[in-house]
Short mmCIF file of C-alpha atoms in Angstrom, two decimals:
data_model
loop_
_atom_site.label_atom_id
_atom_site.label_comp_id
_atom_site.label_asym_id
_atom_site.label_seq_id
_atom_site.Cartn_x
_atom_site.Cartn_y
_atom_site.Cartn_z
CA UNK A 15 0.00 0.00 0.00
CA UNK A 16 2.94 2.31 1.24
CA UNK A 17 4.87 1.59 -2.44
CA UNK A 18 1.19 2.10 -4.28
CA UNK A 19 0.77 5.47 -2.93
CA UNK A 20 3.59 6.86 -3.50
CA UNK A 21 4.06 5.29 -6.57
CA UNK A 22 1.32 7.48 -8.19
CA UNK A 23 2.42 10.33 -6.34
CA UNK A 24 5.40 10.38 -7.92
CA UNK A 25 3.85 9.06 -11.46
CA UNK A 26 1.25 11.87 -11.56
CA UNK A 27 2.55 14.58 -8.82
CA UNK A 28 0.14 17.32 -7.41
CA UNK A 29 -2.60 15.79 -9.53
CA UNK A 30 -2.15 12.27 -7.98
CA UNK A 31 -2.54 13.87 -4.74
CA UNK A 32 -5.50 15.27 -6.01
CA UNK A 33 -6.96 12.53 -7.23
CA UNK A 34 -6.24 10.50 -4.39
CA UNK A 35 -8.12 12.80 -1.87
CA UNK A 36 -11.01 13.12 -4.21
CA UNK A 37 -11.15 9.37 -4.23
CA UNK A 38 -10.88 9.08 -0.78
CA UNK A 39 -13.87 11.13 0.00
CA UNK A 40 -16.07 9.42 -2.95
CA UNK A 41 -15.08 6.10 -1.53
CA UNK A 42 -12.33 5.55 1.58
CA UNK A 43 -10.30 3.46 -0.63
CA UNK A 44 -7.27 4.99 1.43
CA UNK A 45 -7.52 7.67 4.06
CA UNK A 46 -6.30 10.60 3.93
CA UNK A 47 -4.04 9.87 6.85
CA UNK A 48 -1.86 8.41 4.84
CA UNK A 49 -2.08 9.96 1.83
CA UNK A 50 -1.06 13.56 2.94
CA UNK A 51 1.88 12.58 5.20
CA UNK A 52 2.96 10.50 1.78
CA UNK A 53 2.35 13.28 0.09
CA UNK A 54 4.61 15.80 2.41
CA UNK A 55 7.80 13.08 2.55
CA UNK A 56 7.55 13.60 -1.98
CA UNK A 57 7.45 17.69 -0.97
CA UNK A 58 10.52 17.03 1.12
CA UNK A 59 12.56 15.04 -1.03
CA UNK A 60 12.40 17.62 -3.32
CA UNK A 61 9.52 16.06 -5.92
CA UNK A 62 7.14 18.99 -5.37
CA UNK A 63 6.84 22.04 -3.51
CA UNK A 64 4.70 21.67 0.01
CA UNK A 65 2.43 24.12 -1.33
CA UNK A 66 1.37 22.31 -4.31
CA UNK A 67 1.11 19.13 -2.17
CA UNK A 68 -1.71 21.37 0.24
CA UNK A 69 -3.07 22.85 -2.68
CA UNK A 70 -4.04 19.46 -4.62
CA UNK A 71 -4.76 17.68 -1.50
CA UNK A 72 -7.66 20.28 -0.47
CA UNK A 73 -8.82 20.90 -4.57
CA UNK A 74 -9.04 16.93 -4.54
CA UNK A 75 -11.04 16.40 -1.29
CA UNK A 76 -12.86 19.77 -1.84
CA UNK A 77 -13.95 17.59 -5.19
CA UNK A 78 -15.35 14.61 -3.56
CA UNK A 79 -17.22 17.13 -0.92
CA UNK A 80 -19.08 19.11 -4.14
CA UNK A 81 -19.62 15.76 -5.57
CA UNK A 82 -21.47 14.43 -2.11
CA UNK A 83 -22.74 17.82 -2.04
CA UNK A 84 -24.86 17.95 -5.70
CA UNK A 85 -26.19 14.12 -4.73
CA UNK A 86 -27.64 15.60 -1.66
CA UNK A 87 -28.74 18.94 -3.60
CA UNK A 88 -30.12 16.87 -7.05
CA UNK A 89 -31.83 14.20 -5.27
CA UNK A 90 -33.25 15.11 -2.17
CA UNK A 91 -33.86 13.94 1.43
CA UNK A 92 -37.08 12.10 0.13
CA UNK A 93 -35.36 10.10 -2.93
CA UNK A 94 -32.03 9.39 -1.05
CA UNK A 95 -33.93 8.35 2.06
CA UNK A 96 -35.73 5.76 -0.57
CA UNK A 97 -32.49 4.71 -1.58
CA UNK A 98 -31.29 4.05 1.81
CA UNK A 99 -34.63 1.65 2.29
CA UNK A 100 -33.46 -0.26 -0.74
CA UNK A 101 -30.34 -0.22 -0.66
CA UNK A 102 -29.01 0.60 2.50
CA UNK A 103 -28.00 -2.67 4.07
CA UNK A 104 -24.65 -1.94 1.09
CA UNK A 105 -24.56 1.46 1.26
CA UNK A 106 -23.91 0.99 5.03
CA UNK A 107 -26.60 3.88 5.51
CA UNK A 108 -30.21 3.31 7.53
CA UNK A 109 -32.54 5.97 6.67
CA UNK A 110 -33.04 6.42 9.96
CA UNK A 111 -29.01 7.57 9.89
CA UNK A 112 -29.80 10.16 7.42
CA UNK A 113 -33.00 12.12 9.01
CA UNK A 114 -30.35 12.24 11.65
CA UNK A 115 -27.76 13.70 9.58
CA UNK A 116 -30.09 15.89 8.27
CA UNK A 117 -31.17 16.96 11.14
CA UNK A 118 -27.78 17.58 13.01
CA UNK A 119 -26.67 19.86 9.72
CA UNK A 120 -30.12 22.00 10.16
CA UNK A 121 -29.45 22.22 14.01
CA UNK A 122 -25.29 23.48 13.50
CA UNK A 123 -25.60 24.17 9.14
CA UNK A 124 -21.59 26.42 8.91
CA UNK A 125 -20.39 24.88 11.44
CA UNK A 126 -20.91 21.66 10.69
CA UNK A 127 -20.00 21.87 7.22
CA UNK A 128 -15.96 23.42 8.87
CA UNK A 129 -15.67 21.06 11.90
CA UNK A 130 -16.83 18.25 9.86
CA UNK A 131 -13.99 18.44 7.22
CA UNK A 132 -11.92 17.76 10.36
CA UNK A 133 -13.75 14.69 11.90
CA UNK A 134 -12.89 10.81 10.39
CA UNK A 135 -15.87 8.93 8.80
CA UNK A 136 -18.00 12.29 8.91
CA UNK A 137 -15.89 14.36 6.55
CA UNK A 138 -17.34 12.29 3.60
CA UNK A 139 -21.33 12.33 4.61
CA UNK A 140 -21.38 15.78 5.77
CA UNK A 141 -21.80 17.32 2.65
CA UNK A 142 -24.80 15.34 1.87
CA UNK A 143 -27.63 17.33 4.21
CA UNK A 144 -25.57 20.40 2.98
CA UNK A 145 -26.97 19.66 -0.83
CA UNK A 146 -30.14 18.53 1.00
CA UNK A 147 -30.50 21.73 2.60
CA UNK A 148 -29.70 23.41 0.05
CA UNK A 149 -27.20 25.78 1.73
CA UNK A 150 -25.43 28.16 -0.98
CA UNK A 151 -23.16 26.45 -3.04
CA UNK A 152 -21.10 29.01 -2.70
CA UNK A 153 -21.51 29.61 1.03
CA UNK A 154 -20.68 25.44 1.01
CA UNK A 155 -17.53 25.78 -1.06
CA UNK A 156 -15.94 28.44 0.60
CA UNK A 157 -16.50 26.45 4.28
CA UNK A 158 -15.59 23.31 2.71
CA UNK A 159 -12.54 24.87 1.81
CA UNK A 160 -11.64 26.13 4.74
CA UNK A 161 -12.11 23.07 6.55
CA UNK A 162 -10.55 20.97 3.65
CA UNK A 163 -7.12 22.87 4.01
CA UNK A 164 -7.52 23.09 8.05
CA UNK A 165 -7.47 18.74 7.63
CA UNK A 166 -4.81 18.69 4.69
CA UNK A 167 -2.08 20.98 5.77
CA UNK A 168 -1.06 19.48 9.07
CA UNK A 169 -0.82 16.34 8.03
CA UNK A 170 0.94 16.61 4.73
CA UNK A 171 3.53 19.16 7.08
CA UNK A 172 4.00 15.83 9.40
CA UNK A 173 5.34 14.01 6.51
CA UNK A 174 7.46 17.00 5.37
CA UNK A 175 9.12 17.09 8.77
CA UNK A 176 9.76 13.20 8.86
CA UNK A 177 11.27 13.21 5.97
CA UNK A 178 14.26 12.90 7.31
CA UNK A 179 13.44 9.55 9.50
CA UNK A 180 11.95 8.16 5.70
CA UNK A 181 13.52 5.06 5.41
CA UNK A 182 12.25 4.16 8.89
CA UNK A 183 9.17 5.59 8.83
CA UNK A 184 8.48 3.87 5.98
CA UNK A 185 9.18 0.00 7.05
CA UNK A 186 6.60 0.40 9.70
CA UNK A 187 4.24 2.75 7.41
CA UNK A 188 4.12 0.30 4.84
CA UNK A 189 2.72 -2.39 7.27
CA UNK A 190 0.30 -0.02 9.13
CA UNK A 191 -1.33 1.49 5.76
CA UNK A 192 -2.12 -2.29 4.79
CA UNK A 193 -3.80 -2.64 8.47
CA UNK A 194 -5.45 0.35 8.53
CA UNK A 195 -7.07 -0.33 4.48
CA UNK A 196 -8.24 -3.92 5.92
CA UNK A 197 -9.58 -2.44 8.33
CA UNK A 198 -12.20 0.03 6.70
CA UNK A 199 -13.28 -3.06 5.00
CA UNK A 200 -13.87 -4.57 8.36
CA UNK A 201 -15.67 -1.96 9.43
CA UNK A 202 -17.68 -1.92 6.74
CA UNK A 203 -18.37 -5.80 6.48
CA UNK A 204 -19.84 -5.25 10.07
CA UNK A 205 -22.01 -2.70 9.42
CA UNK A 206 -23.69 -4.84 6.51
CA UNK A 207 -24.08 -7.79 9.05
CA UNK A 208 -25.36 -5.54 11.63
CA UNK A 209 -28.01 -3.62 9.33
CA UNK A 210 -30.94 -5.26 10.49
CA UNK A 211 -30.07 -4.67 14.21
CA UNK A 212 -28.77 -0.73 14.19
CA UNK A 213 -32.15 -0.29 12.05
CA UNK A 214 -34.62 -1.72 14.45
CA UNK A 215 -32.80 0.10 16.97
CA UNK A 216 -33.26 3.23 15.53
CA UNK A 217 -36.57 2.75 14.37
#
């Protein structure tokens, strides 16, 4: 995973990075954990500058938020909450999970948008009540970017300051990157096992 990553950093530079961290919020292949601090060790070495590193780590991930963003806008809380009945059990998503979400965003709307760039496993879903709100697109872009570069910079800056320690940091990386990918899919397994039960729970 380690050698994958930055494999098509180095392949496709600041655009990789980009594309990475719009895939990530699509669809966690990878997390952005690891992509960034990758990301920052290429900056060091010399590959790219740390500013283009920040700057195509929050365009891709401020990507994958509009993209969330416009399903949630386009479809609506009544045909995506249809979806969810249908489909949930794979999408990992109860409808009873999204009136939540929904109503969380209506409750905190800005603020939720900036802090939930910031938070693991939310960053992806917040910007579906946004759409379904229909905040501003504008008003959604500019927060999303805020909170997009608030969540890339420090960690792509912990991976230019370790560059130094690479070698090292990168036999126990490597490892850790694989865990951390198998995991998600754990995760995820279990919440498709457990559909049934976190549904009549919350119904």
């Amino acid at each position: 995973m380690f050698d994958w990553i930055t494999g098509m950093i180095d392949a496709m530079g600041g655009f990789g990075v980009g594309l990475l961290m719009f895939l990530e919020n699509v669809f966690p292949p990878i997390p952005s954990e690891l992509i960034m601090p990758l990301a920052g060790f290429n900056a060091a070495r010399g590959d790219m500058s740390l500013a283009i590193v920040i700057f195509w780590g929050t365009v891709g991930t401020l990507a994958g938020a509009w993209m969330w963003y416009w399903i949630g806008r386009t479809y609506g809380k009544a045909r995506l909450r249809r979806l969810a009945e249908r489909h949930g059990r794979w999408l990992s998503l109860a409808p009873e999970e999204l009136d939540r979400a929904a109503d969380w965003f209506s409750r905190h709307e800005g603020r939720a948008v900036v802090i939930g760039r910031l938070i693991p496993a939310i960053r992806t879903l917040i910007s579906v009540p946004a759409g379904i709100e229909r905040m501003s697109q504008a008003r959604f872009l500019l927060l999303s970017a805020v909170g997009s570069f608030l969540w890339t910079t420090p960690l792509a800056m912990l991976g230019y300051w370790l560059e130094s320690g690479y070698d090292l940091v990168a036999a126990w990386l490597d490892p850790i990157s694989t865990i951390v990918v198998v995991g998600l899919l754990g995760v995820y397994v279990w919440r498709v096992i457990t559909f049934d039960r976190r549904q009549g729970k919350q119904s």
